Coordinates of C-alpha atoms in Angstrom, one line a residue:
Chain A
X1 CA 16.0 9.7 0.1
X2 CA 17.4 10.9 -3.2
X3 CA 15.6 12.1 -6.2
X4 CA 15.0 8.9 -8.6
X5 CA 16.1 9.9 -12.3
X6 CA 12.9 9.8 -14.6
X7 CA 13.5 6.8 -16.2
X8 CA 10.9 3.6 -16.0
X9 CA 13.9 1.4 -15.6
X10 CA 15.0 3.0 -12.3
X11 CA 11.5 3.2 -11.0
X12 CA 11.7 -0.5 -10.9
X13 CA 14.8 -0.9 -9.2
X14 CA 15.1 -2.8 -6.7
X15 CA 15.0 -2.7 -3.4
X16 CA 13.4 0.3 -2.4
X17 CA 15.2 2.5 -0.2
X18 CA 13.8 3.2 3.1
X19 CA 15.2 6.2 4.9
X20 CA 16.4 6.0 8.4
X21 CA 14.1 7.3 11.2
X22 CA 16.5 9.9 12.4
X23 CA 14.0 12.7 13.8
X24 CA 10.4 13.1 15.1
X25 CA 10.1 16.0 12.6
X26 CA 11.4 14.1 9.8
X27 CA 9.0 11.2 10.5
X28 CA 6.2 13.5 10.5
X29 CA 6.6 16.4 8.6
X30 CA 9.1 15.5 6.2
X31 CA 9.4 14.1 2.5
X32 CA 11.4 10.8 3.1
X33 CA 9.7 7.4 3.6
X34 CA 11.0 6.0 6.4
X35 CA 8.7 3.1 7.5
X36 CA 8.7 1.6 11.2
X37 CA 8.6 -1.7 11.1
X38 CA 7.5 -3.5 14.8
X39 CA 9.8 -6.0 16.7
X40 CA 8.2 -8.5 14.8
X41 CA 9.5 -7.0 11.2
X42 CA 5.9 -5.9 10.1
X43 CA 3.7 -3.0 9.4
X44 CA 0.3 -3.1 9.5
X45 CA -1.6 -1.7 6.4
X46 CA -5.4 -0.9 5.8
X47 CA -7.0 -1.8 2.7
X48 CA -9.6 -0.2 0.9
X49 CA -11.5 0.0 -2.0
X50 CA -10.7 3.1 -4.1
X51 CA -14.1 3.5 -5.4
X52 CA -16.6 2.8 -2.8
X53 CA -14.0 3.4 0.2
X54 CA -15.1 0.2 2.2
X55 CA -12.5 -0.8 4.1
X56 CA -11.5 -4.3 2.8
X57 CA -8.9 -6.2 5.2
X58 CA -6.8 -5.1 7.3
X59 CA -3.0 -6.9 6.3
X60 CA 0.8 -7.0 7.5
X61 CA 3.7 -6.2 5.7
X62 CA 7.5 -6.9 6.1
X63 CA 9.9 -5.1 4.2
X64 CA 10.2 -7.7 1.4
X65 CA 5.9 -7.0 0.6
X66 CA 6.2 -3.6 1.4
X67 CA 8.9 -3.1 -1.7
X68 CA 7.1 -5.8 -4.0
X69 CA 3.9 -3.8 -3.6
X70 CA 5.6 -0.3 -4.5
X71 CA 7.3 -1.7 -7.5
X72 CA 4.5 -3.9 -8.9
X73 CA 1.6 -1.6 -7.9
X74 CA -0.3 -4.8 -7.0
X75 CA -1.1 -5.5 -3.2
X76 CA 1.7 -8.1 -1.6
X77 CA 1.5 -8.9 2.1
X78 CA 3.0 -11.4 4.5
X79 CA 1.0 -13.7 5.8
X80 CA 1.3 -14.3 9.5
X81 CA -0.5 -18.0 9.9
X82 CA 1.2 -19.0 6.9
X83 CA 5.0 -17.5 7.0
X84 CA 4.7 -16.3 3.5
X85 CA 5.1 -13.3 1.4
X86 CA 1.4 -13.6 0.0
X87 CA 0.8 -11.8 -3.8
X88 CA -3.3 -11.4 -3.0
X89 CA -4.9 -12.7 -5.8
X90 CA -2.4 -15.3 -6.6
X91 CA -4.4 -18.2 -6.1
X92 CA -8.2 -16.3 -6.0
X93 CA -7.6 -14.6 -8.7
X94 CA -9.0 -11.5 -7.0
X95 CA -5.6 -9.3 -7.1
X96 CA -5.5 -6.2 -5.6
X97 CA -4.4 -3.4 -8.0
X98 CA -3.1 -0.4 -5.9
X99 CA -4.5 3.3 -6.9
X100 CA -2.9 5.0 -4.1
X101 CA -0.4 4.2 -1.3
X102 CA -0.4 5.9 2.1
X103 CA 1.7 6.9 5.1
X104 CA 0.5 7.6 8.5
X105 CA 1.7 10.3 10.9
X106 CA 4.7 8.1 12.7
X107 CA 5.2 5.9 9.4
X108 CA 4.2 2.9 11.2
X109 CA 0.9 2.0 9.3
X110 CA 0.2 2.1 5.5
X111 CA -3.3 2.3 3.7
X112 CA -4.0 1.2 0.1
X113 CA -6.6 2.3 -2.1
X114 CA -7.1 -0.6 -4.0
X115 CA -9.1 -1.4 -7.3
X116 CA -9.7 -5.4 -6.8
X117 CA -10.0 -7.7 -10.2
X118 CA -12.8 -10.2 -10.9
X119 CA -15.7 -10.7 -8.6
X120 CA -14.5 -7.9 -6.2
X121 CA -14.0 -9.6 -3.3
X122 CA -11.1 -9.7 -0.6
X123 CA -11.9 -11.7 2.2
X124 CA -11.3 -15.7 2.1
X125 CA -14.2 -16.5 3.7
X126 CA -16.1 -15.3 0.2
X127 CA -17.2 -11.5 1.0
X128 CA -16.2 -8.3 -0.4
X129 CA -14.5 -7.3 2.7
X130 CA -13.6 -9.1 5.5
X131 CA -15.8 -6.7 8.3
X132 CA -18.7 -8.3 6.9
X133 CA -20.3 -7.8 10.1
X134 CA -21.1 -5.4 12.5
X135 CA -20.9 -5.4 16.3
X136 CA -23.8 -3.2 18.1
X137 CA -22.7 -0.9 20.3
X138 CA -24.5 1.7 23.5
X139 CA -28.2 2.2 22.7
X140 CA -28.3 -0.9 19.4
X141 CA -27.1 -3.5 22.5
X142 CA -30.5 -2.7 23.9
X143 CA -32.3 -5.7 21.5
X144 CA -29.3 -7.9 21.1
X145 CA -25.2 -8.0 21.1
X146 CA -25.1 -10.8 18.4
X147 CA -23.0 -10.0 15.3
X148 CA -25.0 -9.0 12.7
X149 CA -24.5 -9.7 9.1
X150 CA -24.0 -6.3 6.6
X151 CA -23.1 -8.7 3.5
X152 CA -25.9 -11.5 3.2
X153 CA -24.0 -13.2 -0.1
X154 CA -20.7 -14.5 -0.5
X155 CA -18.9 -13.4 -3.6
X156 CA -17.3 -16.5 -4.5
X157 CA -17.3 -20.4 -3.0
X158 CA -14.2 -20.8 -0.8
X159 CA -14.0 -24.4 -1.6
X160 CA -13.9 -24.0 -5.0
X161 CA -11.5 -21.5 -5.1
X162 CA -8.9 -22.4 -2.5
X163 CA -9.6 -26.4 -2.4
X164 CA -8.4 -27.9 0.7
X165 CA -5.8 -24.7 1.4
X166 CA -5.6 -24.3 5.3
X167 CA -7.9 -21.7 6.8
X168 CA -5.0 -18.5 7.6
X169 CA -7.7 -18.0 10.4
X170 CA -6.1 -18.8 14.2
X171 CA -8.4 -19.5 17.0
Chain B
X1 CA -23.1 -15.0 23.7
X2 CA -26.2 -14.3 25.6
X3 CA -29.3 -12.2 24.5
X4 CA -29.2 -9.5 26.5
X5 CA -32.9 -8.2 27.7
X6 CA -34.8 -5.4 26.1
X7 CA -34.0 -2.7 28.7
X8 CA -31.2 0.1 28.3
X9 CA -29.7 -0.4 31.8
X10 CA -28.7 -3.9 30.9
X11 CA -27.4 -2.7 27.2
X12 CA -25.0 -0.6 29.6
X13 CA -23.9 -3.6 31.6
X14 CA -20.1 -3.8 32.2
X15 CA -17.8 -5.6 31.2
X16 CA -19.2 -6.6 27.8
X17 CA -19.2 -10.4 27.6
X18 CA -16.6 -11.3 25.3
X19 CA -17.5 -15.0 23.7
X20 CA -14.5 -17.6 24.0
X21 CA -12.7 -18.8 20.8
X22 CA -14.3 -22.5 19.9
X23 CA -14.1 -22.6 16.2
X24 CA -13.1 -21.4 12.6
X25 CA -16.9 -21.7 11.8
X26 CA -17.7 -20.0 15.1
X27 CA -15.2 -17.4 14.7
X28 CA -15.7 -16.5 11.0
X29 CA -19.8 -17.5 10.6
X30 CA -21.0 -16.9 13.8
X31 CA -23.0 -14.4 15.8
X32 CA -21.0 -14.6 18.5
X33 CA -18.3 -11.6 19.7
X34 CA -15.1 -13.1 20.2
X35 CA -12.5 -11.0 19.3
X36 CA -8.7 -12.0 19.0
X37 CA -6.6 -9.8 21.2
X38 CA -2.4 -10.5 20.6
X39 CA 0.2 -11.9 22.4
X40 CA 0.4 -7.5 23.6
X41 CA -3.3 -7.8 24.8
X42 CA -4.8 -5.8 22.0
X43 CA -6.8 -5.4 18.7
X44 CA -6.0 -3.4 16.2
X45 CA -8.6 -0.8 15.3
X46 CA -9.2 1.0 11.5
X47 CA -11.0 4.0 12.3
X48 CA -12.5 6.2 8.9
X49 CA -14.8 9.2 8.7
X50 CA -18.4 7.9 8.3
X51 CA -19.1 10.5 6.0
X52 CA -16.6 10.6 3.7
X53 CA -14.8 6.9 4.0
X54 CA -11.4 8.2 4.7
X55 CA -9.0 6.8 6.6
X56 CA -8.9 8.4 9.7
X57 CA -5.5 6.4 11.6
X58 CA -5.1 3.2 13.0
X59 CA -5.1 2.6 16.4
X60 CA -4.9 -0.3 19.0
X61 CA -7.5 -1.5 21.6
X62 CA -7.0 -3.4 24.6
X63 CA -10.4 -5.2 26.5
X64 CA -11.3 -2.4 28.7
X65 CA -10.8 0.6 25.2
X66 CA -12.8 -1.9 23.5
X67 CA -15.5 -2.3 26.3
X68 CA -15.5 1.3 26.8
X69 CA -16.0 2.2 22.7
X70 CA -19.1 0.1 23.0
X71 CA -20.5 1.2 26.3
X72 CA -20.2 4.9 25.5
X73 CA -20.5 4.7 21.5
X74 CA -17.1 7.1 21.9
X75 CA -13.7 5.9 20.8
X76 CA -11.4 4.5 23.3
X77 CA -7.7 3.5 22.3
X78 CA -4.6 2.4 24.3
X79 CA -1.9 4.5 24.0
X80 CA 0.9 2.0 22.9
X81 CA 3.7 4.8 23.8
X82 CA 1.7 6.3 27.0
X83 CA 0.6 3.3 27.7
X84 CA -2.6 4.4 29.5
X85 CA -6.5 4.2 27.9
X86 CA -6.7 7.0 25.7
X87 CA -10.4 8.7 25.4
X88 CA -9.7 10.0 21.9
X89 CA -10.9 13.7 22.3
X90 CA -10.7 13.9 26.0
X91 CA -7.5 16.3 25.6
X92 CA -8.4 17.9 21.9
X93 CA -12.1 18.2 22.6
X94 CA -11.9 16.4 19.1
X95 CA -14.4 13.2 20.0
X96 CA -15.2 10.3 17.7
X97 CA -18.6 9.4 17.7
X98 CA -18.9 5.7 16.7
X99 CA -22.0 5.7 14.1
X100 CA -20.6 1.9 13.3
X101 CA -18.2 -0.8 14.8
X102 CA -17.5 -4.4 12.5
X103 CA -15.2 -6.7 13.3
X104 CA -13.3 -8.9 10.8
X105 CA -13.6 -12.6 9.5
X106 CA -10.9 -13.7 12.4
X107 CA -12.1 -10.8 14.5
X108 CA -8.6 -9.8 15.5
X109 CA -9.2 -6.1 13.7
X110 CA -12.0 -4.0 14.6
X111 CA -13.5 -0.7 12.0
X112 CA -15.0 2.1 13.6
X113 CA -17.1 4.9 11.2
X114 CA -16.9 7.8 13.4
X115 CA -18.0 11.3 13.3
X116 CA -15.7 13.8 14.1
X117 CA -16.5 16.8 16.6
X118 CA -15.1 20.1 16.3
X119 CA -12.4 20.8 13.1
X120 CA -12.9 17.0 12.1
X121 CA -9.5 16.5 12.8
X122 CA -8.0 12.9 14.1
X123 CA -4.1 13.4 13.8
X124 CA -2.3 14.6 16.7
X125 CA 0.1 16.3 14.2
X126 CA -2.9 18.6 13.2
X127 CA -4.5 17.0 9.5
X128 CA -8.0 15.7 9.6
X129 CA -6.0 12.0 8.9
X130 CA -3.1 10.3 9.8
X131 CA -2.6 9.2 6.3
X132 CA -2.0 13.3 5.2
X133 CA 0.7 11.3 2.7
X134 CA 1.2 9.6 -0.3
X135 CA 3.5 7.6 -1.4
X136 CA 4.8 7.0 -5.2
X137 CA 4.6 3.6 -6.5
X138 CA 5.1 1.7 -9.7
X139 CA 5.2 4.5 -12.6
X140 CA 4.8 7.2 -10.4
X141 CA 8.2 6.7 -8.8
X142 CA 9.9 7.4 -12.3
X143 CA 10.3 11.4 -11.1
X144 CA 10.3 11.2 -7.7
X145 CA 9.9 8.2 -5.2
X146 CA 9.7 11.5 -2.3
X147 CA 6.5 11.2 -0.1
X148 CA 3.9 14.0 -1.4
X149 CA 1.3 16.1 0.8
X150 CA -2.0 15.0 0.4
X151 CA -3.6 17.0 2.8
X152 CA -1.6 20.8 2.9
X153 CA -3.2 23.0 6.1
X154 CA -3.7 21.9 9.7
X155 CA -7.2 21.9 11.2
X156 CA -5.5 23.0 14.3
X157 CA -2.5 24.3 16.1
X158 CA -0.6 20.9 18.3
X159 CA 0.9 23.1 20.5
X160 CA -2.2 24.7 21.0
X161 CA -4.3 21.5 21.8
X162 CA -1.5 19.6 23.1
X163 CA 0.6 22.1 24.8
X164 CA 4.0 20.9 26.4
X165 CA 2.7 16.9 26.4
X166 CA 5.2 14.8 24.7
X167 CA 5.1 13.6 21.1
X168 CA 3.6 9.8 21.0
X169 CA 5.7 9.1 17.9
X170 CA 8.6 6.5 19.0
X171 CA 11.7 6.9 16.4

């Protein structure tokens, strides 16, 4: 990937280029961003917050979010129950500045450290994060294996904020 | 999902009973474990350092890693390019103890906080995390849009560890 010259406009320009994937060393070691996306045309990315460092939702790119998010700094996904490129925050309100980007190792999963706007929260069913519960595990199984609830209060009313919007959820 | 009894032999039962999918209310609202696994037969897994929130990686789980993660309270993966259960640790001595597993509002992604054994390390390429890069967005991208080095020494040798086995990143 070249060298951008250190002008604002071209920091903005658009598309991003995304190197080719030519070597395991260059994937791993190397200074190029070269993305993989999967057969279905996405990558996964984790979300964070930048302050606390509570993982917030774990999301899916395609190239067109992946490029929107690095040129706006603001989180864009796609949305895989809707078919959408999806600007989080566009109808909530709750948008998801970014603080820092990510690559992993193989360049197949990116991680945002995100600062989120309003009441905080990132998750449509009204919580901060969307693990809002926890599953117990080897000795905690003893009492119980029922989900427990880590965030008792929603942040915001679903209903009033995305009205009769489908649920993304999929059984 | 049933209450399991009070007694640790039953918390070890195998397999862990995985709820069927009924509901968006049961699904997002409920107690009930009943995670989503893909058309591929797994779930992806965000794992980060209990202690200091990073981002670890991101890995995938099929049933029996994610029975065996919460049986043992030690991370279990499926390889997606070895494609065998992968006992992270079992070849790098570097184990993940699970301190918590949550599950998200569609339970189709799982979050382990682990703790790390030995150099803390989780990436195969030798950093303590996959994510051992950044990359420039927005503003930042005005001098250089070139991925930069977040983390700058290996916590261990790979060819040490890992010898002659082959490289799991897929070009």
């Amino acid at each position: 990937m070249k060298k951008q010259p250190s002008s604002p406009q071209n920091a903005a320009r658009y598309p991003v280029g995304f190197a080719p994937r030519t070597s395991i060393e260059q994937v791993e070691e190397g200074h190029e961003f070269a993305p993989k996306f999967g057969s279905d045309g996405l990558v996964a990315c984790i979300t964070s917050d930048a302050g606390s460092g509570e993982v917030l939702m774990l999301g899916y790119m395609n190239k067109e979010a992946l490029e929107k998010t690095i040129i706006t700094g603001e989180a864009h996904y796609w949305s895989r129950s809707r078919e959408v490129i999806w600007h989080k925050g566009a109808t909530s309100g709750l948008v998801q500045e970014v603080v820092e980007m990510r690559v992993d190792d193989d360049q197949d999963a990116i991680w945002l450290r995100v600062k989120v706007s309003g009441s905080g929260a990132s998750c449509h069913v009204g919580y901060r994060s969307c693990f809002y519960r926890k599953v117990p595990i080897a000795a905690e199984r003893a009492n119980s294996d029922a989900l427990m609830f880590v965030e008792h209060d929603k942040q915001f009313d679903p209903v009033e904020v995305y009205g009769d919007a489908p649920n993304p959820t999929i059984l």
